[in-house]
Short mmCIF file of C-alpha atoms and ligand atoms in Angstrom, two decimals:
data_model
loop_
_atom_site.label_atom_id
_atom_site.label_comp_id
_atom_site.label_asym_id
_atom_site.label_seq_id
_atom_site.Cartn_x
_atom_site.Cartn_y
_atom_site.Cartn_z
CA MET A 1428 14.18 40.13 41.28
CA SER A 1429 16.59 38.61 43.83
CA SER A 1430 19.70 36.90 42.56
CA LEU A 1431 18.51 33.68 44.19
CA ALA A 1432 15.26 33.80 42.21
CA THR A 1433 17.19 34.51 39.02
CA ALA A 1434 19.54 31.58 39.68
CA THR A 1435 16.59 29.28 40.41
CA MET A 1436 14.84 30.32 37.23
CA GLY A 1437 18.06 29.84 35.31
CA THR A 1438 18.41 26.31 36.66
CA LEU A 1439 14.81 25.50 35.82
CA LEU A 1440 15.29 26.85 32.30
CA CYS A 1441 18.37 24.65 31.88
CA ILE A 1442 16.43 21.58 33.05
CA VAL A 1443 13.57 22.37 30.66
CA LEU A 1444 16.00 22.89 27.77
CA LEU A 1445 17.80 19.63 28.59
CA LEU A 1446 14.53 17.71 28.64
CA CYS A 1447 13.45 19.33 25.39
CA SER A 1448 16.71 18.61 23.60
CA THR A 1449 16.56 14.99 24.80
CA VAL A 1450 13.06 14.67 23.37
CA ILE A 1451 14.18 16.25 20.10
CA VAL A 1452 17.20 13.93 19.77
CA TYR A 1453 14.99 10.89 20.38
CA GLY A 1454 12.20 12.05 18.09
CA GLN A 1455 14.31 12.95 15.07
CA LEU A 1456 16.34 11.19 12.48
CA THR A 1457 19.90 12.35 11.91
CA PRO A 1458 22.56 11.67 9.24
CA SER A 1459 25.17 10.90 11.92
CA PHE A 1460 23.08 8.28 13.75
CA TYR A 1461 25.56 5.41 13.24
CA THR A 1462 28.78 7.45 13.17
CA ARG A 1463 29.85 6.20 16.60
CA SER A 1464 27.85 3.00 16.95
CA CYS A 1465 28.62 1.50 13.53
CA ALA A 1466 30.87 3.58 11.30
CA GLN A 1467 30.87 0.81 8.65
CA ALA A 1468 27.09 0.84 8.30
CA VAL A 1469 26.84 3.26 5.38
CA PRO A 1470 29.85 1.93 3.38
CA ILE A 1471 28.70 -1.67 3.82
CA VAL A 1472 25.23 -0.89 2.45
CA LYS A 1473 26.72 1.09 -0.46
CA ASP A 1474 29.11 -1.70 -1.47
CA ALA A 1475 26.44 -4.37 -1.30
CA VAL A 1476 23.99 -2.30 -3.37
CA ARG A 1477 26.69 -1.61 -5.96
CA GLN A 1478 27.40 -5.33 -6.23
CA ALA A 1479 23.71 -6.20 -6.48
CA ILE A 1480 23.21 -3.67 -9.29
CA ALA A 1481 26.36 -4.90 -11.05
CA ARG A 1482 24.77 -8.37 -11.07
CA GLU A 1483 21.36 -7.10 -12.19
CA LYS A 1484 20.55 -3.49 -13.09
CA ARG A 1485 16.86 -3.90 -12.32
CA MET A 1486 17.65 -4.55 -8.65
CA GLY A 1487 18.21 -0.80 -8.22
CA GLY A 1488 14.59 -0.14 -9.09
CA SER A 1489 13.39 -3.01 -6.98
CA LEU A 1490 15.18 -1.63 -3.90
CA VAL A 1491 13.75 1.87 -4.44
CA ARG A 1492 10.25 0.43 -4.66
CA LEU A 1493 10.78 -1.70 -1.53
CA HIS A 1494 11.48 1.47 0.48
CA PHE A 1495 8.34 3.15 -0.96
CA HIS A 1496 6.15 0.16 -0.07
CA ASP A 1497 7.70 0.02 3.40
CA CYS A 1498 7.13 3.72 4.16
CA PHE A 1499 3.55 3.91 2.86
CA VAL A 1500 2.35 1.06 5.09
CA ASN A 1501 2.48 2.21 8.73
CA GLY A 1502 5.67 4.22 8.19
CA CYS A 1503 9.29 3.39 7.33
CA ASP A 1504 9.60 0.59 9.86
CA GLY A 1505 10.90 -2.42 7.91
CA SER A 1506 7.45 -4.03 8.15
CA ILE A 1507 7.52 -5.11 4.50
CA LEU A 1508 10.47 -7.41 5.24
CA LEU A 1509 8.70 -9.59 7.83
CA ASP A 1510 7.86 -13.10 6.66
CA ASP A 1511 4.52 -14.68 7.49
CA SER A 1512 4.58 -16.77 10.67
CA THR A 1513 2.10 -18.24 13.16
CA ASN A 1514 1.67 -14.75 14.64
CA ILE A 1515 2.02 -12.59 11.56
CA THR A 1516 0.10 -12.39 8.29
CA GLY A 1517 2.46 -9.85 6.82
CA GLU A 1518 2.79 -7.54 3.85
CA LYS A 1519 4.72 -9.78 1.46
CA LYS A 1520 1.68 -11.73 0.25
CA ALA A 1521 -0.59 -8.70 -0.14
CA ILE A 1522 -1.68 -8.07 -3.74
CA PRO A 1523 0.63 -5.08 -4.45
CA ASN A 1524 3.67 -7.02 -3.17
CA ALA A 1525 3.10 -10.69 -4.04
CA ASN A 1526 5.34 -11.81 -6.94
CA SER A 1527 6.14 -8.14 -7.35
CA ALA A 1528 8.10 -6.54 -4.49
CA ARG A 1529 11.69 -7.72 -5.00
CA GLY A 1530 15.02 -7.30 -3.25
CA SER A 1531 14.57 -8.70 0.25
CA GLU A 1532 17.42 -11.17 -0.36
CA VAL A 1533 19.75 -8.22 -0.95
CA ILE A 1534 18.58 -6.67 2.34
CA ASP A 1535 19.16 -10.02 4.13
CA HIS A 1536 22.70 -10.16 2.77
CA ILE A 1537 23.42 -6.61 3.96
CA LYS A 1538 21.88 -7.32 7.36
CA SER A 1539 24.02 -10.43 7.89
CA GLN A 1540 27.18 -8.44 7.06
CA LEU A 1541 26.14 -5.69 9.48
CA GLU A 1542 25.35 -8.15 12.26
CA LYS A 1543 28.95 -9.43 11.98
CA VAL A 1544 30.53 -6.01 12.48
CA CYS A 1545 28.03 -4.33 14.83
CA SER A 1546 25.40 -6.71 16.10
CA GLY A 1547 21.95 -5.36 16.92
CA VAL A 1548 22.71 -1.78 15.88
CA VAL A 1549 21.49 -1.02 12.35
CA SER A 1550 17.76 -1.30 11.69
CA CYS A 1551 16.24 -2.99 8.67
CA ALA A 1552 14.21 0.19 8.03
CA ASP A 1553 17.44 2.22 7.74
CA ILE A 1554 19.01 -0.42 5.48
CA LEU A 1555 16.03 0.00 3.13
CA THR A 1556 16.41 3.79 3.19
CA LEU A 1557 20.16 3.68 2.48
CA ALA A 1558 19.73 1.02 -0.21
CA ALA A 1559 17.10 3.11 -2.02
CA HIS A 1560 19.38 6.16 -1.97
CA GLU A 1561 22.41 4.25 -3.22
CA SER A 1562 20.36 2.62 -5.99
CA VAL A 1563 19.28 6.01 -7.32
CA VAL A 1564 22.88 7.28 -7.17
CA GLN A 1565 24.30 4.18 -8.86
CA LEU A 1566 21.85 4.44 -11.77
CA GLY A 1567 22.77 8.08 -12.40
CA GLY A 1568 20.23 9.94 -10.28
CA PRO A 1569 20.66 12.62 -7.62
CA SER A 1570 22.21 12.23 -4.19
CA TRP A 1571 20.87 13.70 -0.94
CA THR A 1572 21.63 13.57 2.75
CA VAL A 1573 20.07 10.45 4.27
CA SER A 1574 18.83 10.78 7.82
CA LEU A 1575 18.93 7.67 9.98
CA GLY A 1576 17.70 6.29 13.28
CA ARG A 1577 14.54 4.47 12.23
CA ARG A 1578 13.72 1.36 14.24
CA ASP A 1579 11.92 -1.80 13.17
CA SER A 1580 8.31 -2.80 13.77
CA ARG A 1581 7.51 -5.93 15.73
CA THR A 1582 4.67 -6.84 13.42
CA ALA A 1583 3.04 -6.31 10.03
CA VAL A 1584 -0.55 -6.43 8.78
CA GLN A 1585 -1.37 -7.73 5.30
CA ARG A 1586 -4.60 -5.78 4.80
CA ASP A 1587 -2.84 -2.46 5.49
CA VAL A 1588 -0.99 -2.81 2.17
CA THR A 1589 -3.97 -2.51 -0.18
CA LYS A 1590 -5.34 0.30 1.99
CA ASN A 1591 -2.18 2.39 1.58
CA ILE A 1592 -0.39 1.47 -1.66
CA PRO A 1593 -1.96 3.25 -4.65
CA SER A 1594 -3.23 1.05 -7.47
CA PRO A 1595 -1.86 1.39 -11.03
CA PHE A 1596 -5.49 1.90 -12.12
CA SER A 1597 -5.82 5.06 -9.99
CA SER A 1598 -7.08 8.40 -11.28
CA LEU A 1599 -5.03 11.57 -10.73
CA PRO A 1600 -7.22 12.73 -7.79
CA ASP A 1601 -6.84 9.27 -6.21
CA LEU A 1602 -3.05 9.43 -6.54
CA ILE A 1603 -2.95 12.91 -5.03
CA SER A 1604 -5.11 11.86 -2.09
CA SER A 1605 -3.19 8.67 -1.37
CA PHE A 1606 0.03 10.68 -1.09
CA GLN A 1607 -1.72 13.41 0.88
CA ALA A 1608 -2.80 10.73 3.36
CA LYS A 1609 0.93 10.21 4.04
CA GLY A 1610 1.63 13.93 4.41
CA LEU A 1611 3.12 14.20 0.92
CA SER A 1612 2.16 16.89 -1.57
CA ALA A 1613 1.00 16.57 -5.18
CA GLN A 1614 4.47 17.81 -6.16
CA ASP A 1615 6.07 15.02 -4.10
CA MET A 1616 3.78 12.52 -5.85
CA ILE A 1617 4.65 13.79 -9.34
CA ALA A 1618 8.39 13.83 -8.56
CA LEU A 1619 8.37 10.40 -6.86
CA SER A 1620 6.51 8.87 -9.80
CA GLY A 1621 9.66 9.72 -11.75
CA ALA A 1622 11.16 6.62 -10.10
CA HIS A 1623 9.36 4.84 -12.94
CA THR A 1624 12.28 5.97 -15.09
CA ILE A 1625 13.78 2.64 -13.96
CA GLY A 1626 12.36 -0.85 -13.48
CA GLN A 1627 9.72 -3.08 -14.98
CA ALA A 1628 6.02 -3.88 -14.75
CA LYS A 1629 3.94 -6.97 -15.39
CA CYS A 1630 1.52 -7.28 -18.31
CA SER A 1631 -1.51 -7.82 -16.04
CA LEU A 1632 -0.99 -4.31 -14.63
CA PHE A 1633 -0.97 -2.46 -17.97
CA ARG A 1634 -3.05 -4.73 -20.23
CA THR A 1635 -6.17 -2.56 -20.10
CA ARG A 1636 -4.08 0.49 -20.88
CA ILE A 1637 -2.45 -0.87 -24.03
CA TYR A 1638 -5.61 -2.55 -25.39
CA ASN A 1639 -8.37 -0.17 -24.32
CA GLU A 1640 -7.10 3.33 -23.69
CA THR A 1641 -7.09 6.09 -26.30
CA ASN A 1642 -4.49 8.48 -24.84
CA ILE A 1643 -1.68 6.16 -25.93
CA ASN A 1644 0.91 6.34 -28.71
CA ALA A 1645 -0.20 3.78 -31.32
CA ALA A 1646 3.27 2.41 -32.14
CA PHE A 1647 4.03 2.09 -28.43
CA ALA A 1648 0.79 0.17 -27.79
CA THR A 1649 1.54 -2.18 -30.68
CA SER A 1650 5.04 -2.92 -29.46
CA ARG A 1651 3.86 -3.62 -25.89
CA LYS A 1652 1.07 -5.92 -27.14
CA ALA A 1653 3.73 -8.17 -28.70
CA SER A 1654 4.73 -9.36 -25.22
CA CYS A 1655 1.39 -8.84 -23.46
CA PRO A 1656 -1.52 -10.88 -24.83
CA SER A 1657 -5.04 -9.36 -24.58
CA SER A 1658 -6.53 -12.13 -22.47
CA SER A 1659 -5.33 -12.99 -18.99
CA GLY A 1660 -3.38 -16.20 -18.55
CA SER A 1661 0.14 -17.32 -19.23
CA GLY A 1662 1.37 -13.86 -20.32
CA ASP A 1663 0.29 -12.09 -17.11
CA SER A 1664 3.81 -11.90 -15.66
CA ASN A 1665 5.58 -10.84 -18.87
CA LEU A 1666 7.61 -7.75 -18.16
CA SER A 1667 7.92 -4.42 -19.92
CA PRO A 1668 10.16 -1.52 -18.92
CA LEU A 1669 8.36 1.44 -17.35
CA ASP A 1670 10.66 3.70 -19.40
CA GLU A 1671 11.13 1.99 -22.76
CA ASP A 1672 13.96 4.30 -23.88
CA THR A 1673 16.42 4.17 -20.96
CA PRO A 1674 15.12 1.55 -18.48
CA ASP A 1675 18.34 1.35 -16.46
CA SER A 1676 19.16 5.06 -16.19
CA PHE A 1677 17.80 7.30 -13.51
CA ASP A 1678 17.07 10.35 -15.66
CA ASN A 1679 14.11 12.59 -16.56
CA ASN A 1680 13.10 10.49 -19.54
CA TYR A 1681 9.96 9.27 -17.72
CA TYR A 1682 8.46 12.73 -18.19
CA LYS A 1683 9.40 12.81 -21.88
CA ILE A 1684 7.64 9.48 -22.27
CA LEU A 1685 4.49 10.85 -20.65
CA ARG A 1686 4.47 13.81 -23.04
CA THR A 1687 4.53 11.39 -25.99
CA GLN A 1688 1.70 9.27 -24.48
CA ARG A 1689 4.00 6.35 -23.77
CA GLY A 1690 3.28 6.00 -20.07
CA LEU A 1691 3.07 2.25 -19.39
CA LEU A 1692 0.66 2.27 -16.46
CA HIS A 1693 -2.68 4.06 -16.38
CA SER A 1694 -1.39 5.79 -13.21
CA ASP A 1695 1.61 7.08 -15.18
CA GLN A 1696 -0.30 8.62 -18.07
CA VAL A 1697 -2.86 10.39 -15.81
CA LEU A 1698 0.03 12.69 -14.83
CA PHE A 1699 -0.02 14.08 -18.37
CA ASN A 1700 -3.56 14.00 -19.64
CA GLY A 1701 -4.75 17.60 -19.63
CA GLY A 1702 -4.95 17.82 -15.83
CA SER A 1703 -3.29 19.65 -12.95
CA ALA A 1704 -0.04 17.63 -13.15
CA ASP A 1705 0.74 18.56 -16.78
CA ALA A 1706 2.71 21.70 -15.94
CA LEU A 1707 5.17 20.00 -13.59
CA VAL A 1708 5.57 17.03 -15.96
CA THR A 1709 6.49 19.51 -18.69
CA THR A 1710 8.99 21.26 -16.40
CA TYR A 1711 10.67 18.00 -15.38
CA SER A 1712 10.79 16.81 -19.01
CA VAL A 1713 12.86 19.84 -20.04
CA ASN A 1714 14.80 20.41 -16.82
CA GLN A 1715 16.45 17.37 -15.29
CA SER A 1716 17.96 19.35 -12.43
CA ALA A 1717 14.52 20.57 -11.39
CA PHE A 1718 13.36 16.92 -11.34
CA PHE A 1719 16.46 15.75 -9.43
CA GLN A 1720 16.07 18.50 -6.84
CA ASP A 1721 12.36 17.81 -6.26
CA PHE A 1722 12.87 14.04 -6.30
CA ALA A 1723 15.56 14.29 -3.61
CA THR A 1724 13.31 16.48 -1.44
CA ALA A 1725 10.40 14.09 -1.92
CA MET A 1726 12.53 11.04 -1.04
CA VAL A 1727 13.52 12.74 2.23
CA ASN A 1728 9.83 13.47 2.91
CA MET A 1729 8.89 9.86 2.15
CA GLY A 1730 11.68 8.57 4.39
CA ASN A 1731 10.29 10.65 7.25
CA ILE A 1732 6.87 8.98 7.25
CA MET A 1733 6.09 7.85 10.81
CA PRO A 1734 9.47 6.39 11.79
CA LEU A 1735 9.78 4.42 15.03
CA THR A 1736 12.46 6.14 17.11
CA GLY A 1737 13.83 6.22 20.65
CA THR A 1738 12.60 3.15 22.50
CA ASN A 1739 9.74 2.35 20.10
CA GLY A 1740 10.05 -0.80 18.05
CA GLU A 1741 13.32 -2.74 18.02
CA ILE A 1742 16.47 -3.38 16.01
CA ARG A 1743 15.71 -6.71 14.38
CA LYS A 1744 18.56 -9.23 14.21
CA ASN A 1745 17.00 -10.85 11.15
CA CYS A 1746 14.89 -8.60 8.92
CA ARG A 1747 12.42 -11.45 8.29
CA VAL A 1748 11.43 -12.08 11.93
CA PRO A 1749 10.84 -9.99 15.04
CA ASN A 1750 13.42 -10.59 17.79
C1 HEM B 3294 2.18 7.06 -7.75
C2 HEM B 3294 1.72 5.87 -7.44
C3 HEM B 3294 2.42 4.61 -7.87
C4 HEM B 3294 1.83 3.55 -8.46
C5 HEM B 3294 0.35 3.39 -8.78
C6 HEM B 3294 2.86 2.59 -8.74
C7 HEM B 3294 2.65 1.35 -9.32
C8 HEM B 3294 3.65 0.50 -9.72
C9 HEM B 3294 3.43 -0.75 -10.40
C10 HEM B 3294 2.08 -1.36 -10.71
C11 HEM B 3294 4.64 -1.28 -10.69
C12 HEM B 3294 4.92 -2.61 -11.40
C13 HEM B 3294 4.87 -3.74 -10.38
C14 HEM B 3294 4.92 -5.10 -11.03
O1 HEM B 3294 4.66 -5.23 -12.22
O2 HEM B 3294 5.22 -6.09 -10.32
C15 HEM B 3294 5.63 -0.38 -10.20
C16 HEM B 3294 6.99 -0.55 -10.31
C17 HEM B 3294 7.91 0.30 -9.77
N1 HEM B 3294 7.66 1.38 -8.96
FE1 HEM B 3294 5.88 2.27 -8.70
N2 HEM B 3294 4.06 3.08 -8.32
C18 HEM B 3294 3.83 4.32 -7.77
C19 HEM B 3294 4.77 5.12 -7.19
C20 HEM B 3294 6.10 4.77 -7.01
C21 HEM B 3294 7.02 5.48 -6.15
C22 HEM B 3294 6.65 6.63 -5.25
C23 HEM B 3294 8.22 4.86 -6.30
C24 HEM B 3294 9.52 5.16 -5.63
C25 HEM B 3294 9.90 6.36 -5.25
C26 HEM B 3294 8.04 3.80 -7.26
C27 HEM B 3294 9.03 2.99 -7.74
C28 HEM B 3294 8.84 1.93 -8.60
C29 HEM B 3294 9.92 1.21 -9.24
C30 HEM B 3294 11.40 1.55 -9.16
C31 HEM B 3294 9.34 0.16 -9.95
C32 HEM B 3294 10.06 -0.96 -10.72
C33 HEM B 3294 10.36 -2.07 -9.73
C34 HEM B 3294 11.08 -3.28 -10.32
O3 HEM B 3294 11.44 -3.31 -11.48
O4 HEM B 3294 11.27 -4.23 -9.54
N3 HEM B 3294 6.73 3.76 -7.65
N4 HEM B 3294 5.00 0.70 -9.61
C1 NAG B 3295 3.89 -15.97 18.82
O1 NAG B 3295 3.43 -15.23 19.94
C2 NAG B 3295 3.52 -15.94 21.16
C3 NAG B 3295 2.85 -15.10 22.24
O2 NAG B 3295 3.29 -13.77 22.20
C4 NAG B 3295 4.98 -16.24 21.44
O3 NAG B 3295 5.12 -16.95 22.65
C5 NAG B 3295 5.57 -17.05 20.30
O4 NAG B 3295 6.95 -17.23 20.48
C6 NAG B 3295 5.33 -16.36 18.97
N1 NAG B 3295 5.72 -17.24 17.87
C7 NAG B 3295 6.49 -16.83 16.86
C8 NAG B 3295 6.77 -17.84 15.80
O5 NAG B 3295 6.95 -15.72 16.79
C1 NAG B 3296 -11.53 -3.75 -23.33
O1 NAG B 3296 -12.86 -3.28 -23.20
C2 NAG B 3296 -13.84 -4.22 -23.59
C3 NAG B 3296 -15.19 -3.52 -23.53
O2 NAG B 3296 -15.41 -2.95 -22.28
C4 NAG B 3296 -13.75 -5.44 -22.68
O3 NAG B 3296 -14.70 -6.42 -23.06
C5 NAG B 3296 -12.37 -6.05 -22.79
O4 NAG B 3296 -12.22 -7.11 -21.87
C6 NAG B 3296 -11.29 -4.99 -22.49
N1 NAG B 3296 -9.98 -5.57 -22.78
C7 NAG B 3296 -8.94 -5.41 -21.97
C8 NAG B 3296 -7.67 -6.10 -22.37
O5 NAG B 3296 -8.99 -4.76 -20.95
C1 NAG B 3297 16.00 24.23 -13.95
O1 NAG B 3297 15.64 24.02 -12.61
C2 NAG B 3297 16.55 24.56 -11.68
C3 NAG B 3297 16.15 24.05 -10.30
O2 NAG B 3297 14.84 24.38 -10.01
C4 NAG B 3297 16.57 26.06 -11.82
O3 NAG B 3297 17.47 26.62 -10.90
C5 NAG B 3297 16.97 26.41 -13.23
O4 NAG B 3297 16.88 27.80 -13.40
C6 NAG B 3297 16.10 25.71 -14.24
N1 NAG B 3297 16.68 25.89 -15.57
C7 NAG B 3297 15.98 26.38 -16.58
C8 NAG B 3297 16.69 26.46 -17.87
O5 NAG B 3297 14.81 26.73 -16.46
#
């Protein structure tokens, strides 16, 4: 081969590699995304989440759930934060979110602080991701490396919520398939359900379980019935902790609760009911580090669901409205 041909091929190879690396950088999330453009981004989110949890412990759980509901509906794109408008019938009023998904005021507060120091740089989708991570850490759970660079959707679709968010009345096969539809494994699903070691649920979502199911601890059912009347009506919104023992600690107690038939939701107890999830529930109940490790991995997987990157989407100035 002539040296000219070799040089030409070398140049071509370099161009191809350059193009490829550009594509990779645009297509992927990275932990250092805001290092140059907004070094205060991560510390500002952390401080604000700490303050929010200091005011109300439950807010940690609410922020974790907000990230889950964002990611499962058309990817982690901040779509859950958009208010309804003339052009948008968004996700907030969909059944799984209405009077249920909490924490958007905390995200608004963080966004307004970030707009002051680096306007138009940090996406609402990344704020949700960072807030979920910091909530878990603050309540005693594991830490992991958070990749960033998600951009925000320009719209949201209400009916996509019920299509993608699993119902608390789901069977185990239904839960597995709704996570599989997002590229997440059964192990991811079982580990992520461990987020129910924090937070609360409304009576209307576990009434059938405490009054009509048989795979439930009798004393537990009795105590839950005291604040959840059998007929629908004024008690529908009464709250119970998902983990009655340690509702504000991110620990492996959720799995201990399942093994004693004290899962609050039907969708909790199906994870330990003689089926394929029993083995992992048992492992997590005796080995908190195994749970923490798998939970962290699963949170990274969930945070990678269909992000908008590069020039797709936008960086919203106000998380409630498209620019
Ligand atoms: C496996 C399928 C899941 C189902 C069926 C489910 C269902 C529910 C339901 C019905 C509630 C109570 C909502 C209310 O009463 O307003 C709830 C709360 C909660 N969920 Fe899930 N969830 C699932 C998975 C997840 C995942 C993957 C996460 C996060 C990684 C999560 C985090 C939470 C948290 C932290 C709360 C408490 C929120 C608060 O107190 O504001 N859940 N979930
Ligand atoms: C709705 O969409 C129209 C057409 O794209 C646009 O001109 C208008 O500003 C939008 N209204 C709102 C409230 O976003
Ligand atoms: C329990 O089951 C019975 C019989 O199917 C039904 O009539 C009743 O409404 C159920 N109660 C609750 C609280 O789900
Ligand atoms: C607990 O899980 C961790 C992580 O998977 C593992 O390295 C460790 O050996 C387990 N400990 C026990 C006692 O099984």
